[in-house]
mmCIF file of C-alpha atoms in Angstrom:
data_model
loop_
_atom_site.group_PDB
_atom_site.id
_atom_site.type_symbol
_atom_site.label_atom_id
_atom_site.label_comp_id
_atom_site.label_asym_id
_atom_site.label_seq_id
_atom_site.Cartn_x
_atom_site.Cartn_y
_atom_site.Cartn_z
ATOM 1 C CA MET A 1 -10.751 -11.228 -18.291
ATOM 2 C CA THR A 2 -13.403 -10.432 -20.513
ATOM 3 C CA ASP A 3 -15.334 -7.181 -22.050
ATOM 4 C CA GLN A 4 -18.042 -8.119 -20.380
ATOM 5 C CA GLN A 5 -16.251 -8.436 -17.013
ATOM 6 C CA GLN A 6 -14.751 -4.605 -17.392
ATOM 7 C CA ASP A 7 -17.573 -2.752 -18.249
ATOM 8 C CA SER A 8 -20.475 -4.792 -15.775
ATOM 9 C CA GLU A 9 -20.183 -2.819 -12.323
ATOM 10 C CA VAL A 10 -18.994 -5.047 -9.722
ATOM 11 C CA THR A 11 -19.871 -4.690 -5.950
ATOM 12 C CA ALA A 12 -16.970 -5.385 -3.795
ATOM 13 C CA ASP A 13 -17.489 -6.215 -0.060
ATOM 14 C CA PHE A 14 -14.362 -5.162 2.481
ATOM 15 C CA TRP A 15 -14.004 -6.020 5.814
ATOM 16 C CA PHE A 16 -11.415 -4.327 7.723
ATOM 17 C CA ASP A 17 -10.537 -2.749 11.219
ATOM 18 C CA PRO A 18 -9.250 0.505 11.543
ATOM 19 C CA LEU A 19 -6.246 -0.330 13.626
ATOM 20 C CA CYS A 20 -4.776 -2.735 10.763
ATOM 21 C CA PRO A 21 -2.202 -1.748 8.755
ATOM 22 C CA TRP A 22 -2.538 -4.041 6.287
ATOM 23 C CA ALA A 23 -5.864 -3.373 5.669
ATOM 24 C CA TRP A 24 -4.980 -0.119 5.392
ATOM 25 C CA MET A 25 -2.297 -0.825 2.525
ATOM 26 C CA THR A 26 -5.075 -2.964 0.510
ATOM 27 C CA SER A 27 -7.880 -0.524 0.937
ATOM 28 C CA ARG A 28 -6.133 2.244 -0.468
ATOM 29 C CA TRP A 29 -5.527 -0.061 -2.942
ATOM 30 C CA MET A 30 -9.488 -0.662 -3.660
ATOM 31 C CA LEU A 31 -10.415 3.238 -4.077
ATOM 32 C CA GLU A 32 -7.724 3.660 -6.761
ATOM 33 C CA VAL A 33 -9.235 0.429 -8.198
ATOM 34 C CA GLU A 34 -12.508 2.176 -8.636
ATOM 35 C CA LYS A 35 -11.286 5.167 -10.448
ATOM 36 C CA LEU A 36 -10.355 2.939 -12.738
ATOM 37 C CA ARG A 37 -12.491 -0.198 -13.013
ATOM 38 C CA PRO A 38 -16.485 -0.430 -12.556
ATOM 39 C CA VAL A 39 -16.264 -1.900 -9.181
ATOM 40 C CA ARG A 40 -18.142 -0.389 -6.124
ATOM 41 C CA VAL A 41 -16.859 -0.507 -2.535
ATOM 42 C CA ARG A 42 -18.878 -2.067 0.010
ATOM 43 C CA TRP A 43 -17.510 -1.146 3.333
ATOM 44 C CA ASN A 44 -18.379 -3.282 6.468
ATOM 45 C CA VAL A 45 -16.033 -3.701 10.154
ATOM 46 C CA MET A 46 -14.764 -6.719 11.445
ATOM 47 C CA SER A 47 -12.940 -7.179 14.710
ATOM 48 C CA LEU A 48 -9.349 -8.134 15.686
ATOM 49 C CA ALA A 49 -10.378 -7.722 19.279
ATOM 50 C CA VAL A 50 -13.742 -10.522 18.462
ATOM 51 C CA LEU A 51 -10.945 -12.384 16.096
ATOM 52 C CA ASN A 52 -8.738 -13.269 18.708
ATOM 53 C CA GLU A 53 -10.591 -13.197 22.035
ATOM 54 C CA ASP A 54 -10.126 -16.228 22.936
ATOM 55 C CA ARG A 55 -6.275 -16.234 22.109
ATOM 56 C CA LEU A 56 -5.003 -14.131 23.799
ATOM 57 C CA ASP A 57 -2.369 -15.864 25.130
ATOM 58 C CA GLU A 58 -1.283 -17.261 21.841
ATOM 59 C CA LEU A 59 -0.233 -14.227 20.706
ATOM 60 C CA SER A 60 2.955 -11.831 21.289
ATOM 61 C CA GLU A 61 3.270 -9.129 23.880
ATOM 62 C CA SER A 62 3.342 -6.127 20.832
ATOM 63 C CA TYR A 63 0.204 -7.610 19.305
ATOM 64 C CA ARG A 64 -1.524 -8.102 22.621
ATOM 65 C CA GLU A 65 -0.584 -4.521 23.702
ATOM 66 C CA LEU A 66 -1.969 -3.402 20.172
ATOM 67 C CA LEU A 67 -5.230 -5.099 20.757
ATOM 68 C CA LYS A 68 -5.755 -3.007 23.886
ATOM 69 C CA HIS A 69 -7.248 -0.332 21.916
ATOM 70 C CA ALA A 70 -9.191 -2.546 19.538
ATOM 71 C CA TRP A 71 -12.473 -2.217 20.345
ATOM 72 C CA GLY A 72 -12.504 1.704 20.731
ATOM 73 C CA PRO A 73 -12.996 2.088 17.023
ATOM 74 C CA VAL A 74 -14.611 -0.856 15.301
ATOM 75 C CA ARG A 75 -17.272 0.577 18.265
ATOM 76 C CA VAL A 76 -17.334 4.235 16.650
ATOM 77 C CA VAL A 77 -17.561 2.948 13.372
ATOM 78 C CA ILE A 78 -20.452 0.490 13.921
ATOM 79 C CA ALA A 79 -22.877 2.832 15.800
ATOM 80 C CA ALA A 80 -22.024 5.240 13.505
ATOM 81 C CA GLN A 81 -23.315 2.693 10.526
ATOM 82 C CA GLN A 82 -26.222 2.265 13.063
ATOM 83 C CA LEU A 83 -26.974 5.587 13.766
ATOM 84 C CA HIS A 84 -26.271 7.469 10.423
ATOM 85 C CA GLY A 85 -26.199 5.139 7.550
ATOM 86 C CA ALA A 86 -23.909 2.482 5.930
ATOM 87 C CA GLU A 87 -22.417 4.401 3.984
ATOM 88 C CA VAL A 88 -20.967 6.807 6.367
ATOM 89 C CA ALA A 89 -17.971 3.710 6.985
ATOM 90 C CA GLY A 90 -16.244 4.284 3.922
ATOM 91 C CA PRO A 91 -15.357 8.209 4.926
ATOM 92 C CA LEU A 92 -14.809 7.402 8.361
ATOM 93 C CA TYR A 93 -12.419 4.194 8.074
ATOM 94 C CA THR A 94 -10.631 6.347 5.871
ATOM 95 C CA ALA A 95 -10.135 9.979 8.409
ATOM 96 C CA LEU A 96 -9.309 6.501 10.681
ATOM 97 C CA GLY A 97 -6.578 5.123 8.976
ATOM 98 C CA THR A 98 -4.778 8.441 7.412
ATOM 99 C CA ARG A 99 -4.374 9.491 11.259
ATOM 100 C CA TYR A 100 -3.714 5.792 12.489
ATOM 101 C CA HIS A 101 -1.264 4.688 10.153
ATOM 102 C CA ASN A 102 -0.111 7.685 7.759
ATOM 103 C CA GLN A 103 0.156 10.620 10.292
ATOM 104 C CA GLY A 104 0.507 8.234 13.186
ATOM 105 C CA LEU A 105 -1.810 9.525 16.104
ATOM 106 C CA PRO A 106 -2.971 8.016 19.955
ATOM 107 C CA LYS A 107 -5.436 6.135 19.400
ATOM 108 C CA ASP A 108 -7.068 8.344 21.790
ATOM 109 C CA ARG A 109 -10.265 9.892 22.213
ATOM 110 C CA ALA A 110 -9.021 12.979 20.313
ATOM 111 C CA THR A 111 -8.353 11.073 17.513
ATOM 112 C CA LEU A 112 -11.639 9.793 17.282
ATOM 113 C CA VAL A 113 -13.186 13.192 17.835
ATOM 114 C CA ALA A 114 -11.294 14.620 15.027
ATOM 115 C CA ALA A 115 -12.061 12.053 12.350
ATOM 116 C CA LEU A 116 -15.764 12.010 12.837
ATOM 117 C CA GLU A 117 -15.686 15.666 12.430
ATOM 118 C CA GLU A 118 -13.905 15.525 9.023
ATOM 119 C CA ALA A 119 -16.796 12.864 7.703
ATOM 120 C CA GLY A 120 -19.629 14.912 8.418
ATOM 121 C CA LEU A 121 -20.568 13.144 12.065
ATOM 122 C CA PRO A 122 -21.346 14.224 15.519
ATOM 123 C CA ALA A 123 -18.678 14.464 17.778
ATOM 124 C CA GLY A 124 -20.461 12.841 20.294
ATOM 125 C CA LEU A 125 -20.681 9.509 18.214
ATOM 126 C CA ALA A 126 -16.975 8.829 20.340
ATOM 127 C CA ASP A 127 -18.515 8.340 23.763
ATOM 128 C CA HIS A 128 -19.849 4.762 22.013
ATOM 129 C CA ALA A 129 -15.442 3.274 21.752
ATOM 130 C CA ASP A 130 -16.329 2.427 25.609
ATOM 131 C CA LYS A 131 -20.406 1.442 25.201
ATOM 132 C CA ASP A 132 -21.100 -2.397 24.243
ATOM 133 C CA THR A 133 -24.245 -0.494 22.931
ATOM 134 C CA TYR A 134 -24.267 -1.724 19.029
ATOM 135 C CA ASP A 135 -21.852 -5.028 20.037
ATOM 136 C CA ALA A 136 -23.794 -7.229 18.746
ATOM 137 C CA GLU A 137 -23.903 -5.661 15.576
ATOM 138 C CA LEU A 138 -20.088 -5.316 15.256
ATOM 139 C CA ARG A 139 -19.867 -9.468 15.506
ATOM 140 C CA ALA A 140 -22.330 -10.164 13.344
ATOM 141 C CA SER A 141 -20.674 -7.627 10.825
ATOM 142 C CA HIS A 142 -17.507 -9.638 12.096
ATOM 143 C CA ALA A 143 -18.915 -12.933 11.695
ATOM 144 C CA ALA A 144 -20.456 -12.014 8.429
ATOM 145 C CA GLY A 145 -17.061 -11.251 7.071
ATOM 146 C CA ILE A 146 -14.976 -13.806 8.786
ATOM 147 C CA SER A 147 -17.198 -17.132 7.842
ATOM 148 C CA LYS A 148 -15.998 -16.310 4.640
ATOM 149 C CA VAL A 149 -12.575 -17.088 4.625
ATOM 150 C CA GLY A 150 -12.149 -19.155 8.262
ATOM 151 C CA GLN A 151 -10.798 -18.170 11.564
ATOM 152 C CA GLU A 152 -7.180 -18.795 10.295
ATOM 153 C CA VAL A 153 -7.811 -15.500 9.015
ATOM 154 C CA GLY A 154 -7.642 -11.637 9.781
ATOM 155 C CA THR A 155 -7.854 -8.538 8.263
ATOM 156 C CA PRO A 156 -8.642 -7.497 4.748
ATOM 157 C CA VAL A 157 -10.961 -10.037 3.895
ATOM 158 C CA ILE A 158 -12.693 -8.933 0.092
ATOM 159 C CA ALA A 159 -15.486 -10.455 -1.518
ATOM 160 C CA VAL A 160 -15.973 -10.648 -5.038
ATOM 161 C CA PRO A 161 -17.938 -11.923 -8.151
ATOM 162 C CA GLY A 162 -16.832 -15.553 -8.957
ATOM 163 C CA ALA A 163 -17.737 -17.701 -11.595
ATOM 164 C CA ASP A 164 -21.310 -18.219 -12.651
ATOM 165 C CA GLY A 165 -21.810 -14.453 -10.450
ATOM 166 C CA GLN A 166 -21.095 -16.539 -7.391
ATOM 167 C CA GLU A 167 -19.315 -14.263 -4.881
ATOM 168 C CA VAL A 168 -16.121 -15.583 -3.478
ATOM 169 C CA ALA A 169 -14.308 -13.895 -0.588
ATOM 170 C CA PHE A 170 -10.460 -14.234 0.239
ATOM 171 C CA PHE A 171 -8.140 -12.865 2.729
ATOM 172 C CA GLY A 172 -6.456 -9.834 1.346
ATOM 173 C CA PRO A 173 -4.668 -8.741 -1.219
ATOM 174 C CA VAL A 174 -2.007 -7.743 1.261
ATOM 175 C CA VAL A 175 0.402 -5.674 -0.613
ATOM 176 C CA THR A 176 2.680 -2.872 0.146
ATOM 177 C CA PRO A 177 2.652 -0.103 -1.066
ATOM 178 C CA ALA A 178 -0.850 -0.121 -2.026
ATOM 179 C CA PRO A 179 -0.965 -0.230 -5.956
ATOM 180 C CA ARG A 180 -1.603 3.124 -8.389
ATOM 181 C CA GLY A 181 -3.095 3.006 -12.050
ATOM 182 C CA ASP A 182 -1.793 0.473 -14.299
ATOM 183 C CA GLN A 183 -0.724 -1.746 -11.591
ATOM 184 C CA ALA A 184 -3.791 -1.468 -9.335
ATOM 185 C CA ALA A 185 -5.718 -2.471 -12.687
ATOM 186 C CA ALA A 186 -4.031 -5.114 -13.131
ATOM 187 C CA LEU A 187 -3.799 -6.500 -9.133
ATOM 188 C CA TRP A 188 -7.619 -6.310 -9.533
ATOM 189 C CA ASP A 189 -8.490 -8.242 -12.952
ATOM 190 C CA GLY A 190 -5.986 -10.332 -11.576
ATOM 191 C CA THR A 191 -8.661 -10.635 -8.142
ATOM 192 C CA LEU A 192 -11.281 -11.226 -10.303
ATOM 193 C CA LEU A 193 -9.193 -13.852 -12.401
ATOM 194 C CA VAL A 194 -9.049 -16.346 -9.868
ATOM 195 C CA ALA A 195 -11.928 -15.749 -8.458
ATOM 196 C CA SER A 196 -13.450 -17.016 -11.630
ATOM 197 C CA VAL A 197 -11.715 -20.361 -11.314
ATOM 198 C CA PRO A 198 -13.688 -23.098 -8.730
ATOM 199 C CA GLY A 199 -11.994 -24.396 -5.790
ATOM 200 C CA PHE A 200 -8.230 -22.333 -5.679
ATOM 201 C CA TYR A 201 -8.100 -20.801 -2.374
ATOM 202 C CA GLU A 202 -4.128 -19.399 -1.680
ATOM 203 C CA LEU A 203 -1.385 -18.102 -3.258
ATOM 204 C CA LYS A 204 0.636 -16.976 -1.011
ATOM 205 C CA ARG A 205 4.833 -15.953 0.144
ATOM 206 C CA THR A 206 6.392 -14.680 3.172
ATOM 207 C CA ARG A 207 6.355 -10.959 3.738
ATOM 208 C CA THR A 208 9.025 -9.305 4.679
ATOM 209 C CA ALA A 209 8.801 -5.725 4.096
ATOM 210 C CA GLU A 210 6.528 -3.258 6.599
ATOM 211 C CA PRO A 211 3.579 -1.038 5.231
ATOM 212 C CA SER A 212 4.550 1.300 3.471
ATOM 213 C CA PHE A 213 2.238 4.510 4.382
ATOM 214 C CA GLY A 214 3.878 6.760 1.560
#
């Protein structure tokens, strides 16, 4: 990584579904990176419900059970963005993810309301969990992320500058627990490094650990 890359502010687009534990891990890493590198994360919604709506028969019973709760949270985040500005997505995601993943709270209206209040947003936005008012915007946000990486992957998706400043997007990185300190910075530097290599697509190994929310 060059000194110029380290000194120039980078915008990283991040697509998440609040229910995905792996996206949660990666998002906490990105918040750590913001402290250590000149990076600004721009938070975007993608939807596990939309991603899987045409292939439910191929999914495990446990995953289909998760998807029963998948529409509400993303609809609430999209409604919050549409009515209160794009910048509210990050704080609301943190409030939701902390409750879903760290605290193990139910995926119900009470949890949505508590997260909205923590993020300084009206509790009434929880009504949008059962409304399709902004589904077009939700699908557009989802498509913007998934079109960069293809239908074979899910959330998280990040997009960063690659060679000659051209945007490069990846699924991942998938990591647990979320790296801190020097490890977080090194993983970010490595992400920019592989993004700078034209034609680089994938590094992967089988996951042998569950998400660690400590």
